[in-house]
PDB file of C-alpha atoms in Angstrom:
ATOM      1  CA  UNK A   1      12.833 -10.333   8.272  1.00 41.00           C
ATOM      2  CA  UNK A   2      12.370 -14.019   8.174  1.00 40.00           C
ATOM      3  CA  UNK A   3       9.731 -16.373   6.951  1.00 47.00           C
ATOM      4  CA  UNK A   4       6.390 -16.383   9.529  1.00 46.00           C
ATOM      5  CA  UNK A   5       3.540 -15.394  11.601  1.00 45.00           C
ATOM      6  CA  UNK A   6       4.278 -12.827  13.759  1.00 46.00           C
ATOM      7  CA  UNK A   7       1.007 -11.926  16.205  1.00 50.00           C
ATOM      8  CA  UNK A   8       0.613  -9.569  18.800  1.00 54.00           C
ATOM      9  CA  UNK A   9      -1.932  -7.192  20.370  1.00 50.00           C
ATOM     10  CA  UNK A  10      -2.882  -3.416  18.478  1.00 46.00           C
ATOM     11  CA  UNK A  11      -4.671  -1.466  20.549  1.00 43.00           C
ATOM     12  CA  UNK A  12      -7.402  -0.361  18.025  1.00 33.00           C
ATOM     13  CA  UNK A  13      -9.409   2.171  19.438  1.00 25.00           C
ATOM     14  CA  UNK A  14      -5.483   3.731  19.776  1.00 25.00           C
ATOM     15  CA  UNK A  15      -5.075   3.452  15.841  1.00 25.00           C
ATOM     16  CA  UNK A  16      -6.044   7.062  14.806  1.00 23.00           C
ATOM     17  CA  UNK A  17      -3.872   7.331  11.784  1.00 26.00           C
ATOM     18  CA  UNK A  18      -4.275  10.442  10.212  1.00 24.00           C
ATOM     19  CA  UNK A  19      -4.851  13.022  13.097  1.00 23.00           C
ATOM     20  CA  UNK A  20      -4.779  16.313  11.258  1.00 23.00           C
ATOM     21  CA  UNK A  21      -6.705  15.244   8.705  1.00 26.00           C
ATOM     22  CA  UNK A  22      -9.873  13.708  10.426  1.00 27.00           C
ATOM     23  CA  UNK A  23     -10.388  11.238  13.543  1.00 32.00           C
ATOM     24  CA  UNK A  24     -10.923   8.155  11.620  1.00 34.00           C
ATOM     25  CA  UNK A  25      -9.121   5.440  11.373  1.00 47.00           C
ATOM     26  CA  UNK A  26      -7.070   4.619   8.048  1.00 62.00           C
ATOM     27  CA  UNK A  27      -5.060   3.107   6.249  1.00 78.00           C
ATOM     28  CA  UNK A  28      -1.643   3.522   4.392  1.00 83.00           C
ATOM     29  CA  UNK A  29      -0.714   1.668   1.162  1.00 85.00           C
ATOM     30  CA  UNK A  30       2.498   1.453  -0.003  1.00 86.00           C
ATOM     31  CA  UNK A  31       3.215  -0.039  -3.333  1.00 89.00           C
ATOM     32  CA  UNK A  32       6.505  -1.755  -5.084  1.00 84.00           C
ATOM     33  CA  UNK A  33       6.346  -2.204  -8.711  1.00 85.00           C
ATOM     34  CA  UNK A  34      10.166  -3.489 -10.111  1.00 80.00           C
ATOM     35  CA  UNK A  35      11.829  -2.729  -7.233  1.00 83.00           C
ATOM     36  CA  UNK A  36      10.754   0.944  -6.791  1.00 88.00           C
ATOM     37  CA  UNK A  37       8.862   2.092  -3.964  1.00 91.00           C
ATOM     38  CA  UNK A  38       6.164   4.471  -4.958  1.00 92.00           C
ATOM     39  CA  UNK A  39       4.690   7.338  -3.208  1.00 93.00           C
ATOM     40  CA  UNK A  40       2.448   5.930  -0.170  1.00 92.00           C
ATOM     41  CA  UNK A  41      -1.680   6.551  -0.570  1.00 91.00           C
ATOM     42  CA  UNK A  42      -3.306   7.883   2.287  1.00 88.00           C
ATOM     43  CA  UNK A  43      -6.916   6.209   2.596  1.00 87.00           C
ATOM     44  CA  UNK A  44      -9.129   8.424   5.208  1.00 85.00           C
ATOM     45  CA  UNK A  45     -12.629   7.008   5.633  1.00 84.00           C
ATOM     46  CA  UNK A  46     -15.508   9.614   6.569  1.00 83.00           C
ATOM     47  CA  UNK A  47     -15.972   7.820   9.839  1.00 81.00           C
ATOM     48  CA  UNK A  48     -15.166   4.135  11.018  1.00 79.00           C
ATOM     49  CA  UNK A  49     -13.319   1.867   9.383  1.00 76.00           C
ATOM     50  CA  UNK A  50     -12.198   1.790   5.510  1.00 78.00           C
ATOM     51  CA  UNK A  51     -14.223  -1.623   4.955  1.00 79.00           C
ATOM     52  CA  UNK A  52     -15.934  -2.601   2.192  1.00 81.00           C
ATOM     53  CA  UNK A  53     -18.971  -0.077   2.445  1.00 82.00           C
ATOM     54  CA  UNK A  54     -16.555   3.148   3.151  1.00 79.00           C
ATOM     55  CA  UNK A  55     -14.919   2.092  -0.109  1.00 80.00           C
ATOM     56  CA  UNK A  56     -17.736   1.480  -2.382  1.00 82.00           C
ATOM     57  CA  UNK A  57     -20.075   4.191  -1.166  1.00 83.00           C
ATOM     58  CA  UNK A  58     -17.517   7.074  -1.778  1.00 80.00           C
ATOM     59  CA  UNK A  59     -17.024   7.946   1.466  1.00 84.00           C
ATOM     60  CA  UNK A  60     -13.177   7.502   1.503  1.00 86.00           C
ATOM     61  CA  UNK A  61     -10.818  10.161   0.377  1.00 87.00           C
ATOM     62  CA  UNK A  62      -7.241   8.828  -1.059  1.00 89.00           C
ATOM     63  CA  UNK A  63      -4.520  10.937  -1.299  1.00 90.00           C
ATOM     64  CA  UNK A  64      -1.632  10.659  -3.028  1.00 92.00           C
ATOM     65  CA  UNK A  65       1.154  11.383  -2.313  1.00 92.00           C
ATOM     66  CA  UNK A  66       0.044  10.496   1.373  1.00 89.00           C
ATOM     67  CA  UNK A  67      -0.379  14.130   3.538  1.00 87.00           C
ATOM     68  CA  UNK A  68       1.988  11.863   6.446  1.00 85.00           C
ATOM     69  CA  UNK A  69       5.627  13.089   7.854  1.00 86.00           C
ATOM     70  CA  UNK A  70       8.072  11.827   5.453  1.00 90.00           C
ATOM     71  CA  UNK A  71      10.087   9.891   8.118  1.00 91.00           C
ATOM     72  CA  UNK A  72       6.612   7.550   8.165  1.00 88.00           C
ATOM     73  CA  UNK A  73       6.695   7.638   4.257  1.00 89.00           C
ATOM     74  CA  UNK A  74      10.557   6.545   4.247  1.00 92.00           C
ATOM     75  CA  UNK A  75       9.698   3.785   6.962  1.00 92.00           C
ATOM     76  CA  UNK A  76       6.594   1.969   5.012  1.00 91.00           C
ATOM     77  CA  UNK A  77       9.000   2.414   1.765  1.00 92.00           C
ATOM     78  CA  UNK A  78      11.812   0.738   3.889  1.00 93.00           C
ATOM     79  CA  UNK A  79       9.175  -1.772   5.423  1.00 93.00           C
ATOM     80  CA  UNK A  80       7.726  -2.550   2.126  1.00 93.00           C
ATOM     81  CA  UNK A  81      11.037  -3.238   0.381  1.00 93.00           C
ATOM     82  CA  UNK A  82      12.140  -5.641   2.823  1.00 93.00           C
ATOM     83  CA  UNK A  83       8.395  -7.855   3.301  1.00 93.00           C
ATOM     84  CA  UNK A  84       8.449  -7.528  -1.019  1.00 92.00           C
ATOM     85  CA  UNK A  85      12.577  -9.661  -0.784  1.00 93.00           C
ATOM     86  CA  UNK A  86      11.147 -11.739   2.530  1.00 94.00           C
ATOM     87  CA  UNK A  87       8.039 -12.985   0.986  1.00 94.00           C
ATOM     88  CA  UNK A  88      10.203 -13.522  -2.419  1.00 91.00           C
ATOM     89  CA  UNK A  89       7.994 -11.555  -5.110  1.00 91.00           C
ATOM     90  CA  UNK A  90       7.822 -10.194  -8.408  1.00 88.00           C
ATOM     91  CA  UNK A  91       7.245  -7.570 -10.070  1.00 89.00           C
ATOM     92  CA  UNK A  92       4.656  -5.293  -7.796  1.00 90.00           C
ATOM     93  CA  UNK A  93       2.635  -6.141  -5.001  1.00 93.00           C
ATOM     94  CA  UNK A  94       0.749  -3.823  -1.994  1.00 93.00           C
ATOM     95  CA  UNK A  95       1.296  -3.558   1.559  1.00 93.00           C
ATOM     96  CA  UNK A  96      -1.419  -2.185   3.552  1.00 91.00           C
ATOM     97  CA  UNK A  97       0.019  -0.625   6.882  1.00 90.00           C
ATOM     98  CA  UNK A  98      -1.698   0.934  10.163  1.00 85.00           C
ATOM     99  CA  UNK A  99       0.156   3.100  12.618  1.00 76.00           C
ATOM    100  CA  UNK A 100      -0.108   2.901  16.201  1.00 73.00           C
ATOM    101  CA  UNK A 101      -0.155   5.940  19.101  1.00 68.00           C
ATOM    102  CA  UNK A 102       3.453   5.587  19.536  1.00 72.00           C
ATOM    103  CA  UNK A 103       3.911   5.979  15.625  1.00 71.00           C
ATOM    104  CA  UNK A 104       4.759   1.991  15.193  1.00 80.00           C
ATOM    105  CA  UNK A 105       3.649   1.315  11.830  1.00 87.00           C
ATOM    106  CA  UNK A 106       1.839  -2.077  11.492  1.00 87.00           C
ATOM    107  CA  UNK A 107       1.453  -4.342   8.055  1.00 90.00           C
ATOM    108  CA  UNK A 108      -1.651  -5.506   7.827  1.00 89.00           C
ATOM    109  CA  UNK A 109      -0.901  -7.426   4.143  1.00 90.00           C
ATOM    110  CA  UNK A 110       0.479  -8.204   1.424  1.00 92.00           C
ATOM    111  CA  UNK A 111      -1.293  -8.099  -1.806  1.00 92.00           C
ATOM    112  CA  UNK A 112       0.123  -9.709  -4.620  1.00 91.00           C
ATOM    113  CA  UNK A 113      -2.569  -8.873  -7.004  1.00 91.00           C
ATOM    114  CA  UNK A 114      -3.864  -5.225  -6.332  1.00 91.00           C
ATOM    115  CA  UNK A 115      -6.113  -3.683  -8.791  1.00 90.00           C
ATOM    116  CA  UNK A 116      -4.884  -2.537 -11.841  1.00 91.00           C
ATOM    117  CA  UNK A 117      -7.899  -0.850 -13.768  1.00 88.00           C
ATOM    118  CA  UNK A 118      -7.147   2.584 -14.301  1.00 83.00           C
ATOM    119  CA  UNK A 119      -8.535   4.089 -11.333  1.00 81.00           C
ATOM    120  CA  UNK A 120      -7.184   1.847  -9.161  1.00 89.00           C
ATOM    121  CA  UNK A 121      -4.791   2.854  -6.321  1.00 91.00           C
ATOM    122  CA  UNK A 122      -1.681   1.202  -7.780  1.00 93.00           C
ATOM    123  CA  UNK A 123      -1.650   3.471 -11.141  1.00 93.00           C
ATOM    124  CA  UNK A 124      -2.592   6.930  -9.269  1.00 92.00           C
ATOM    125  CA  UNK A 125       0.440   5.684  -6.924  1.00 93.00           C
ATOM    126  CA  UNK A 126       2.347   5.356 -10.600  1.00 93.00           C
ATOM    127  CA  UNK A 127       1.135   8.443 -11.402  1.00 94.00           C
ATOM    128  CA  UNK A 128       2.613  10.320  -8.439  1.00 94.00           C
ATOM    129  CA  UNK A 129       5.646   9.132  -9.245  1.00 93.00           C
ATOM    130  CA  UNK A 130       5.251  10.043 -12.985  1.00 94.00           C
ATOM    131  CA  UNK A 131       4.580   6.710 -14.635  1.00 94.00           C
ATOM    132  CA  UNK A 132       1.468   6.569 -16.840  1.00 94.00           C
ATOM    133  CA  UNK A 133      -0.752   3.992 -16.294  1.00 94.00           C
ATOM    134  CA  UNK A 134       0.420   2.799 -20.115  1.00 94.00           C
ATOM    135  CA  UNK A 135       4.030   2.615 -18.548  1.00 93.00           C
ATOM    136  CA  UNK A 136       3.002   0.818 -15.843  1.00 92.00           C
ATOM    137  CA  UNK A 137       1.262  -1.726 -17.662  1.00 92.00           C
ATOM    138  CA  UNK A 138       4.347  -2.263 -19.978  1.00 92.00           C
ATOM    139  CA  UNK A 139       6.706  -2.302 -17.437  1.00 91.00           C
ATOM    140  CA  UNK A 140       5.038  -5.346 -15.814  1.00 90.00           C
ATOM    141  CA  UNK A 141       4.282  -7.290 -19.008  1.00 91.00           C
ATOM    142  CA  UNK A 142       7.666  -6.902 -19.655  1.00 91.00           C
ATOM    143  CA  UNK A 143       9.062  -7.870 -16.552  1.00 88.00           C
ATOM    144  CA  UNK A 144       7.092 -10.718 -16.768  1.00 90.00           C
ATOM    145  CA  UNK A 145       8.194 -11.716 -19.638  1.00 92.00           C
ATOM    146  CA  UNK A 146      11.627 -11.480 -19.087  1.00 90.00           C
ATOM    147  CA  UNK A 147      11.454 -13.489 -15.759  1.00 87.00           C
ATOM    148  CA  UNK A 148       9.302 -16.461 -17.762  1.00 89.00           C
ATOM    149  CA  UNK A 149      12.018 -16.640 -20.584  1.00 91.00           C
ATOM    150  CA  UNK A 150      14.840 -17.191 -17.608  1.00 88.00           C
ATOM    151  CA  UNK A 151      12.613 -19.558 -16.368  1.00 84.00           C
ATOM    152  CA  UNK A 152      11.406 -17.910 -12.783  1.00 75.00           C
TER     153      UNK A 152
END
């Protein structure tokens, strides 16, 4: 991966991501926190698109771990690892990631700030994976620290 803007043309109306679940489109979200990739969240709207009113009207179901293959899983882990060392960041960030009909998963983003309240998809993702959302927190205050006394 190198530094850039990479554009090209996604079919959306071909962007049905979660098939056996529902016929809506969604959205995977794969997070990084220290270097460890943790389990993917499967967002599934009702109907449409998850946009702002599908998220704040609680008609969006998030699963976690994601219900997807675990080949896709392992390949937004991979993806996410290397966009996390390409764009050069720190301690945890979010990748938001659609898949195509012919399985090609696209990244949509990079968040380097995703929420971090307790009910916010970045500690359930924690969670899954067995970190607390008290764990979490320490492990990035610490890791911040750390990196500001070495100067980075």
């Amino acid at each position: 991966i190198s530094r850039g803007t990479l554009e090209g043309d996604i079919a959306a109306s071909d962007v049905t991501f979660y098939r056996l679940q529902c016929d809506a489109e969604g959205v995977l979200r794969a997070y990084i926190a220290q270097g460890e990739v943790l389990p993917v969240v499967e967002i599934l709207p009702e109907e449409g698109f998850y946009d702002y009113v599908n998220k704040y009207r609680g008609t969006t179901r998030e699963v976690c771990p994601a219900e997807i293959p675990a080949e896709v899983a392992a390949r937004a882990g991979e993806l996410t690892k290397r966009a996390f060392a390409a764009l050069q960041l720190a301690h945890y960030a979010r990748f938001d990631f659609l898949m195509d009909s012919a399985g090609e998963l696209w990244c949509l983003e990079a968040n380097t700030l995703p929420g971090m309240t307790p009910t916010s998809l970045l500690p359930q993702a924690a969670a899954a994976a067995g970190i607390s959302y008290g764990e979490l927190c320490e492990r990035i205050i610490y890791a911040s620290l750390d990196a500001r006394k070495k100067g980075l």
